[in-house]
Amino acid sequence: AGRFGSSAPDGTPSPRASSDALARYLRDVRDWAGADEVVFWRWDTTRRALVATAWSTADADAPRFVSEEWLPVVSWATEERLVHVDRESAAPRLGVSPVEWGVTSIGALSIARGGDGMRVSRDDLRLWLPRYASHVASLADLDEDREAAARQTRHAQALLAASREFPASRTIPELATSLFRIAMVITSAKRAALVRWFPDEGRGAVVCATAEH
């Protein structure tokens, strides 16, 4: 068993999912199966890879998943949109189900245990894995809705602050400072610059920039 993260070439792991409810649910599924680890893998369109988004192990530095052996099977089951349960030992060591939202495949749910395998039968694993995957899809969708609502709240607060600050700005640097602060809150950017564009000349000139730019 060892660390796992992304199937991307750089091997960079994904941040753990923010939803405590999702993590608790994965722990319940793990305990039901007598598994070592349950992982929700999300398809990352930017990196074109499956990324571990949430898992059942409480210690994020020690997830129990044999990446080199099992990740290719997880990827295959996700691409083919098939439920897979291994048959290499007396008891199942790995089960995978695609996670789908509507007609769209968004990732996979894997249940794994090393050694002698899990305590559930292969038939039970095939029966229940798609149901658990459906629940994970719903929880992930709720988590995204919550994050979207939080972003909208931040944006609204930033725009309200802007409506108060902008009229009080008396110089371009003062206005730029307010603009930069609001823009970075809304976009989560680290740096900002105000550029005056000259369309006739096809060039721009930096009027103000944050100190870190």
PDB file of C-alpha atoms in Angstrom:
ATOM      1  CA  ALA A   1       0.000   0.000   0.000  1.00  0.00           C
ATOM      2  CA  GLY A   2       1.213   3.507  -0.653  1.00  0.00           C
ATOM      3  CA  ARG A   3       0.366   7.050  -1.586  1.00  0.00           C
ATOM      4  CA  PHE A   4      -1.741   7.739  -4.605  1.00  0.00           C
ATOM      5  CA  GLY A   5      -2.843  10.845  -6.405  1.00  0.00           C
ATOM      6  CA  SER A   6      -3.259  11.458 -10.086  1.00  0.00           C
ATOM      7  CA  SER A   7      -2.641   9.398 -13.178  1.00  0.00           C
ATOM      8  CA  ALA A   8      -1.256  12.560 -14.769  1.00  0.00           C
ATOM      9  CA  PRO A   9       2.387  12.361 -15.925  1.00  0.00           C
ATOM     10  CA  ASP A  10       3.608  14.710 -13.195  1.00  0.00           C
ATOM     11  CA  GLY A  11       2.035  12.569 -10.469  1.00  0.00           C
ATOM     12  CA  THR A  12       0.725  15.613  -8.627  1.00  0.00           C
ATOM     13  CA  PRO A  13      -2.046  14.600  -6.199  1.00  0.00           C
ATOM     14  CA  SER A  14      -5.357  16.417  -6.188  1.00  0.00           C
ATOM     15  CA  PRO A  15      -6.468  18.350  -3.109  1.00  0.00           C
ATOM     16  CA  ARG A  16      -8.773  16.340  -0.875  1.00  0.00           C
ATOM     17  CA  ALA A  17     -12.449  17.030  -1.444  1.00  0.00           C
ATOM     18  CA  SER A  18     -13.849  19.694   0.843  1.00  0.00           C
ATOM     19  CA  SER A  19     -17.035  17.779   1.648  1.00  0.00           C
ATOM     20  CA  ASP A  20     -16.953  16.150   5.075  1.00  0.00           C
ATOM     21  CA  ALA A  21     -20.201  14.381   4.208  1.00  0.00           C
ATOM     22  CA  LEU A  22     -18.579  12.705   1.204  1.00  0.00           C
ATOM     23  CA  ALA A  23     -15.590  11.534   3.265  1.00  0.00           C
ATOM     24  CA  ARG A  24     -17.887  10.139   5.953  1.00  0.00           C
ATOM     25  CA  TYR A  25     -19.916   8.304   3.337  1.00  0.00           C
ATOM     26  CA  LEU A  26     -16.780   6.730   1.863  1.00  0.00           C
ATOM     27  CA  ARG A  27     -15.794   5.537   5.339  1.00  0.00           C
ATOM     28  CA  ASP A  28     -19.227   3.904   5.743  1.00  0.00           C
ATOM     29  CA  VAL A  29     -18.803   2.101   2.414  1.00  0.00           C
ATOM     30  CA  ARG A  30     -15.308   0.995   3.441  1.00  0.00           C
ATOM     31  CA  ASP A  31     -16.577  -0.431   6.728  1.00  0.00           C
ATOM     32  CA  TRP A  32     -19.459  -2.232   4.976  1.00  0.00           C
ATOM     33  CA  ALA A  33     -17.072  -3.984   2.606  1.00  0.00           C
ATOM     34  CA  GLY A  34     -14.319  -4.633   5.130  1.00  0.00           C
ATOM     35  CA  ALA A  35     -11.977  -2.756   2.812  1.00  0.00           C
ATOM     36  CA  ASP A  36      -8.782  -0.801   3.393  1.00  0.00           C
ATOM     37  CA  GLU A  37      -9.705   2.133   1.171  1.00  0.00           C
ATOM     38  CA  VAL A  38     -12.586   3.612  -0.815  1.00  0.00           C
ATOM     39  CA  VAL A  39     -11.684   6.324  -3.323  1.00  0.00           C
ATOM     40  CA  PHE A  40     -13.753   8.721  -5.405  1.00  0.00           C
ATOM     41  CA  TRP A  41     -11.828   9.402  -8.610  1.00  0.00           C
ATOM     42  CA  ARG A  42     -12.833  12.478 -10.594  1.00  0.00           C
ATOM     43  CA  TRP A  43     -12.087  12.950 -14.277  1.00  0.00           C
ATOM     44  CA  ASP A  44      -9.971  16.080 -14.717  1.00  0.00           C
ATOM     45  CA  THR A  45     -10.585  17.388 -18.232  1.00  0.00           C
ATOM     46  CA  THR A  46      -7.664  19.821 -18.042  1.00  0.00           C
ATOM     47  CA  ARG A  47      -5.100  17.166 -17.204  1.00  0.00           C
ATOM     48  CA  ARG A  48      -7.002  14.405 -19.010  1.00  0.00           C
ATOM     49  CA  ALA A  49      -6.534  12.072 -16.073  1.00  0.00           C
ATOM     50  CA  LEU A  50      -8.371  10.459 -13.197  1.00  0.00           C
ATOM     51  CA  VAL A  51      -7.572  12.258  -9.967  1.00  0.00           C
ATOM     52  CA  ALA A  52      -8.217  11.001  -6.445  1.00  0.00           C
ATOM     53  CA  THR A  53     -10.654  13.587  -5.104  1.00  0.00           C
ATOM     54  CA  ALA A  54     -11.839  12.029  -1.828  1.00  0.00           C
ATOM     55  CA  TRP A  55     -10.977   8.898   0.088  1.00  0.00           C
ATOM     56  CA  SER A  56     -11.928   7.067   3.254  1.00  0.00           C
ATOM     57  CA  THR A  57      -8.631   7.098   5.147  1.00  0.00           C
ATOM     58  CA  ALA A  58      -8.651   9.791   7.815  1.00  0.00           C
ATOM     59  CA  ASP A  59      -4.901  10.334   7.501  1.00  0.00           C
ATOM     60  CA  ALA A  60      -4.515  12.070   4.133  1.00  0.00           C
ATOM     61  CA  ASP A  61      -0.782  11.250   4.104  1.00  0.00           C
ATOM     62  CA  ALA A  62      -1.328   7.495   4.234  1.00  0.00           C
ATOM     63  CA  PRO A  63      -4.127   6.368   1.898  1.00  0.00           C
ATOM     64  CA  ARG A  64      -4.105   2.641   1.267  1.00  0.00           C
ATOM     65  CA  PHE A  65      -4.205   2.073  -2.450  1.00  0.00           C
ATOM     66  CA  VAL A  66      -1.716   0.224  -4.646  1.00  0.00           C
ATOM     67  CA  SER A  67      -1.473   2.756  -7.467  1.00  0.00           C
ATOM     68  CA  GLU A  68       0.807   0.832  -9.798  1.00  0.00           C
ATOM     69  CA  GLU A  69      -1.334  -2.302  -9.725  1.00  0.00           C
ATOM     70  CA  TRP A  70      -4.879  -0.996  -9.479  1.00  0.00           C
ATOM     71  CA  LEU A  71      -5.011   2.417 -11.155  1.00  0.00           C
ATOM     72  CA  PRO A  72      -4.930   1.036 -14.740  1.00  0.00           C
ATOM     73  CA  VAL A  73      -7.967  -1.121 -13.881  1.00  0.00           C
ATOM     74  CA  VAL A  74      -9.789   1.904 -12.437  1.00  0.00           C
ATOM     75  CA  SER A  75      -9.035   3.872 -15.600  1.00  0.00           C
ATOM     76  CA  TRP A  76     -10.221   1.035 -17.847  1.00  0.00           C
ATOM     77  CA  ALA A  77     -13.490   0.538 -15.926  1.00  0.00           C
ATOM     78  CA  THR A  78     -14.152   4.286 -16.064  1.00  0.00           C
ATOM     79  CA  GLU A  79     -13.518   4.558 -19.801  1.00  0.00           C
ATOM     80  CA  GLU A  80     -15.632   1.485 -20.586  1.00  0.00           C
ATOM     81  CA  ARG A  81     -18.303   2.512 -18.038  1.00  0.00           C
ATOM     82  CA  LEU A  82     -18.346  -1.010 -16.609  1.00  0.00           C
ATOM     83  CA  VAL A  83     -18.495  -2.408 -13.078  1.00  0.00           C
ATOM     84  CA  HIS A  84     -15.378  -4.478 -12.442  1.00  0.00           C
ATOM     85  CA  VAL A  85     -14.580  -6.903  -9.583  1.00  0.00           C
ATOM     86  CA  ASP A  86     -11.246  -8.715  -9.657  1.00  0.00           C
ATOM     87  CA  ARG A  87     -11.035 -12.522  -9.520  1.00  0.00           C
ATOM     88  CA  GLU A  88      -7.374 -12.973  -8.684  1.00  0.00           C
ATOM     89  CA  SER A  89      -7.888 -14.202  -5.107  1.00  0.00           C
ATOM     90  CA  ALA A  90     -10.437 -16.108  -3.018  1.00  0.00           C
ATOM     91  CA  ALA A  91     -12.075 -12.841  -1.900  1.00  0.00           C
ATOM     92  CA  PRO A  92     -12.271  -9.647  -3.986  1.00  0.00           C
ATOM     93  CA  ARG A  93      -9.361  -7.260  -3.555  1.00  0.00           C
ATOM     94  CA  LEU A  94     -10.611  -4.520  -5.903  1.00  0.00           C
ATOM     95  CA  GLY A  95     -14.023  -3.340  -7.070  1.00  0.00           C
ATOM     96  CA  VAL A  96     -14.654  -0.390  -9.403  1.00  0.00           C
ATOM     97  CA  SER A  97     -17.826   1.295 -10.608  1.00  0.00           C
ATOM     98  CA  PRO A  98     -18.125   4.320 -12.894  1.00  0.00           C
ATOM     99  CA  VAL A  99     -19.641   7.391 -11.230  1.00  0.00           C
ATOM    100  CA  GLU A 100     -22.190   8.977 -13.543  1.00  0.00           C
ATOM    101  CA  TRP A 101     -24.310  12.098 -13.340  1.00  0.00           C
ATOM    102  CA  GLY A 102     -27.181  11.761 -15.762  1.00  0.00           C
ATOM    103  CA  VAL A 103     -25.665  10.483 -18.978  1.00  0.00           C
ATOM    104  CA  THR A 104     -22.212  11.886 -18.199  1.00  0.00           C
ATOM    105  CA  SER A 105     -19.415   9.852 -16.648  1.00  0.00           C
ATOM    106  CA  ILE A 106     -17.643  12.025 -14.084  1.00  0.00           C
ATOM    107  CA  GLY A 107     -15.253   9.480 -12.580  1.00  0.00           C
ATOM    108  CA  ALA A 108     -15.149   6.231 -10.649  1.00  0.00           C
ATOM    109  CA  LEU A 109     -15.584   4.712  -7.198  1.00  0.00           C
ATOM    110  CA  SER A 110     -13.045   2.092  -6.138  1.00  0.00           C
ATOM    111  CA  ILE A 111     -13.074  -0.244  -3.137  1.00  0.00           C
ATOM    112  CA  ALA A 112      -9.842  -2.048  -2.345  1.00  0.00           C
ATOM    113  CA  ARG A 113      -8.206  -4.278   0.228  1.00  0.00           C
ATOM    114  CA  GLY A 114      -4.815  -5.938   0.151  1.00  0.00           C
ATOM    115  CA  GLY A 115      -3.934  -9.352   1.508  1.00  0.00           C
ATOM    116  CA  ASP A 116      -6.821 -11.821   1.638  1.00  0.00           C
ATOM    117  CA  GLY A 117      -9.366  -9.391   0.218  1.00  0.00           C
ATOM    118  CA  MET A 118     -12.693  -8.013   1.445  1.00  0.00           C
ATOM    119  CA  ARG A 119     -15.321  -9.777   3.517  1.00  0.00           C
ATOM    120  CA  VAL A 120     -18.167  -9.168   1.039  1.00  0.00           C
ATOM    121  CA  SER A 121     -18.848 -11.511  -1.837  1.00  0.00           C
ATOM    122  CA  ARG A 122     -18.228 -10.616  -5.456  1.00  0.00           C
ATOM    123  CA  ASP A 123     -21.964 -10.786  -6.154  1.00  0.00           C
ATOM    124  CA  ASP A 124     -22.728  -8.311  -3.344  1.00  0.00           C
ATOM    125  CA  LEU A 125     -19.966  -6.027  -4.559  1.00  0.00           C
ATOM    126  CA  ARG A 126     -21.363  -6.046  -8.112  1.00  0.00           C
ATOM    127  CA  LEU A 127     -24.859  -5.383  -6.795  1.00  0.00           C
ATOM    128  CA  TRP A 128     -24.052  -2.548  -4.400  1.00  0.00           C
ATOM    129  CA  LEU A 129     -21.140  -0.750  -6.055  1.00  0.00           C
ATOM    130  CA  PRO A 130     -23.295   1.036  -8.688  1.00  0.00           C
ATOM    131  CA  ARG A 131     -25.707   2.151  -5.947  1.00  0.00           C
ATOM    132  CA  TYR A 132     -22.884   3.555  -3.851  1.00  0.00           C
ATOM    133  CA  ALA A 133     -21.461   5.244  -6.945  1.00  0.00           C
ATOM    134  CA  SER A 134     -24.846   6.886  -7.563  1.00  0.00           C
ATOM    135  CA  HIS A 135     -24.876   8.229  -4.003  1.00  0.00           C
ATOM    136  CA  VAL A 136     -21.342   9.584  -4.441  1.00  0.00           C
ATOM    137  CA  ALA A 137     -22.427  11.389  -7.624  1.00  0.00           C
ATOM    138  CA  SER A 138     -25.275  13.071  -5.726  1.00  0.00           C
ATOM    139  CA  LEU A 139     -23.004  14.090  -2.842  1.00  0.00           C
ATOM    140  CA  ALA A 140     -20.399  15.475  -5.256  1.00  0.00           C
ATOM    141  CA  ASP A 141     -23.093  17.469  -7.066  1.00  0.00           C
ATOM    142  CA  LEU A 142     -24.358  18.898  -3.763  1.00  0.00           C
ATOM    143  CA  ASP A 143     -20.800  19.823  -2.810  1.00  0.00           C
ATOM    144  CA  GLU A 144     -20.329  21.649  -6.122  1.00  0.00           C
ATOM    145  CA  ASP A 145     -23.608  23.513  -5.604  1.00  0.00           C
ATOM    146  CA  ARG A 146     -22.438  24.564  -2.144  1.00  0.00           C
ATOM    147  CA  GLU A 147     -19.111  25.797  -3.504  1.00  0.00           C
ATOM    148  CA  ALA A 148     -20.877  27.675  -6.298  1.00  0.00           C
ATOM    149  CA  ALA A 149     -23.172  29.353  -3.761  1.00  0.00           C
ATOM    150  CA  ALA A 150     -20.159  30.316  -1.643  1.00  0.00           C
ATOM    151  CA  ARG A 151     -18.464  31.829  -4.714  1.00  0.00           C
ATOM    152  CA  GLN A 152     -21.597  33.815  -5.558  1.00  0.00           C
ATOM    153  CA  THR A 153     -21.696  35.126  -1.999  1.00  0.00           C
ATOM    154  CA  ARG A 154     -18.053  36.220  -2.184  1.00  0.00           C
ATOM    155  CA  HIS A 155     -18.671  37.890  -5.524  1.00  0.00           C
ATOM    156  CA  ALA A 156     -21.733  39.733  -4.234  1.00  0.00           C
ATOM    157  CA  GLN A 157     -19.841  40.946  -1.180  1.00  0.00           C
ATOM    158  CA  ALA A 158     -16.933  42.086  -3.346  1.00  0.00           C
ATOM    159  CA  LEU A 159     -19.216  44.001  -5.705  1.00  0.00           C
ATOM    160  CA  LEU A 160     -20.971  45.635  -2.761  1.00  0.00           C
ATOM    161  CA  ALA A 161     -17.607  46.719  -1.396  1.00  0.00           C
ATOM    162  CA  ALA A 162     -16.693  48.041  -4.844  1.00  0.00           C
ATOM    163  CA  SER A 163     -19.846  50.156  -5.016  1.00  0.00           C
ATOM    164  CA  ARG A 164     -18.745  51.833  -1.785  1.00  0.00           C
ATOM    165  CA  GLU A 165     -15.032  52.168  -2.519  1.00  0.00           C
ATOM    166  CA  PHE A 166     -14.976  53.284  -6.150  1.00  0.00           C
ATOM    167  CA  PRO A 167     -16.779  56.648  -5.626  1.00  0.00           C
ATOM    168  CA  ALA A 168     -14.332  57.470  -2.829  1.00  0.00           C
ATOM    169  CA  SER A 169     -11.277  56.910  -5.048  1.00  0.00           C
ATOM    170  CA  ARG A 170      -9.850  60.273  -6.114  1.00  0.00           C
ATOM    171  CA  THR A 171      -6.768  59.192  -8.073  1.00  0.00           C
ATOM    172  CA  ILE A 172      -5.967  56.448 -10.570  1.00  0.00           C
ATOM    173  CA  PRO A 173      -3.688  54.585  -8.094  1.00  0.00           C
ATOM    174  CA  GLU A 174      -6.449  54.668  -5.457  1.00  0.00           C
ATOM    175  CA  LEU A 175      -9.013  53.422  -7.969  1.00  0.00           C
ATOM    176  CA  ALA A 176      -6.625  50.755  -9.229  1.00  0.00           C
ATOM    177  CA  THR A 177      -5.951  49.532  -5.683  1.00  0.00           C
ATOM    178  CA  SER A 178      -9.676  49.090  -5.073  1.00  0.00           C
ATOM    179  CA  LEU A 179     -10.170  47.500  -8.479  1.00  0.00           C
ATOM    180  CA  PHE A 180      -7.292  45.072  -7.949  1.00  0.00           C
ATOM    181  CA  ARG A 181      -8.557  44.012  -4.538  1.00  0.00           C
ATOM    182  CA  ILE A 182     -12.089  43.360  -5.774  1.00  0.00           C
ATOM    183  CA  ALA A 183     -10.916  41.582  -8.932  1.00  0.00           C
ATOM    184  CA  MET A 184      -8.603  39.276  -6.990  1.00  0.00           C
ATOM    185  CA  VAL A 185     -11.380  38.360  -4.538  1.00  0.00           C
ATOM    186  CA  ILE A 186     -13.701  37.471  -7.409  1.00  0.00           C
ATOM    187  CA  THR A 187     -11.172  35.584  -9.527  1.00  0.00           C
ATOM    188  CA  SER A 188      -8.867  34.165  -6.788  1.00  0.00           C
ATOM    189  CA  ALA A 189      -5.944  35.655  -8.716  1.00  0.00           C
ATOM    190  CA  LYS A 190      -2.616  36.472  -7.049  1.00  0.00           C
ATOM    191  CA  ARG A 191      -1.584  39.519  -9.090  1.00  0.00           C
ATOM    192  CA  ALA A 192      -3.280  42.220 -11.153  1.00  0.00           C
ATOM    193  CA  ALA A 193      -2.400  45.017 -13.530  1.00  0.00           C
ATOM    194  CA  LEU A 194      -4.359  47.896 -15.071  1.00  0.00           C
ATOM    195  CA  VAL A 195      -3.434  48.283 -18.739  1.00  0.00           C
ATOM    196  CA  ARG A 196      -4.406  51.194 -20.970  1.00  0.00           C
ATOM    197  CA  TRP A 197      -4.911  49.906 -24.491  1.00  0.00           C
ATOM    198  CA  PHE A 198      -4.160  51.941 -27.622  1.00  0.00           C
ATOM    199  CA  PRO A 199      -6.132  50.207 -30.417  1.00  0.00           C
ATOM    200  CA  ASP A 200      -4.732  52.345 -33.210  1.00  0.00           C
ATOM    201  CA  GLU A 201      -1.195  51.359 -32.242  1.00  0.00           C
ATOM    202  CA  GLY A 202      -1.994  47.761 -31.276  1.00  0.00           C
ATOM    203  CA  ARG A 203      -0.232  48.065 -27.948  1.00  0.00           C
ATOM    204  CA  GLY A 204      -0.888  48.720 -24.288  1.00  0.00           C
ATOM    205  CA  ALA A 205       0.803  50.454 -21.398  1.00  0.00           C
ATOM    206  CA  VAL A 206       0.723  49.352 -17.766  1.00  0.00           C
ATOM    207  CA  VAL A 207      -0.801  52.121 -15.678  1.00  0.00           C
ATOM    208  CA  CYS A 208      -0.719  50.380 -12.282  1.00  0.00           C
ATOM    209  CA  ALA A 209       0.117  46.915 -10.977  1.00  0.00           C
ATOM    210  CA  THR A 210       0.172  45.079  -7.685  1.00  0.00           C
ATOM    211  CA  ALA A 211       3.505  45.002  -5.918  1.00  0.00           C
ATOM    212  CA  GLU A 212       3.900  41.245  -6.549  1.00  0.00           C
ATOM    213  CA  HIS A 213       3.274  41.498 -10.285  1.00  0.00           C
TER     214      HIS A 213
END
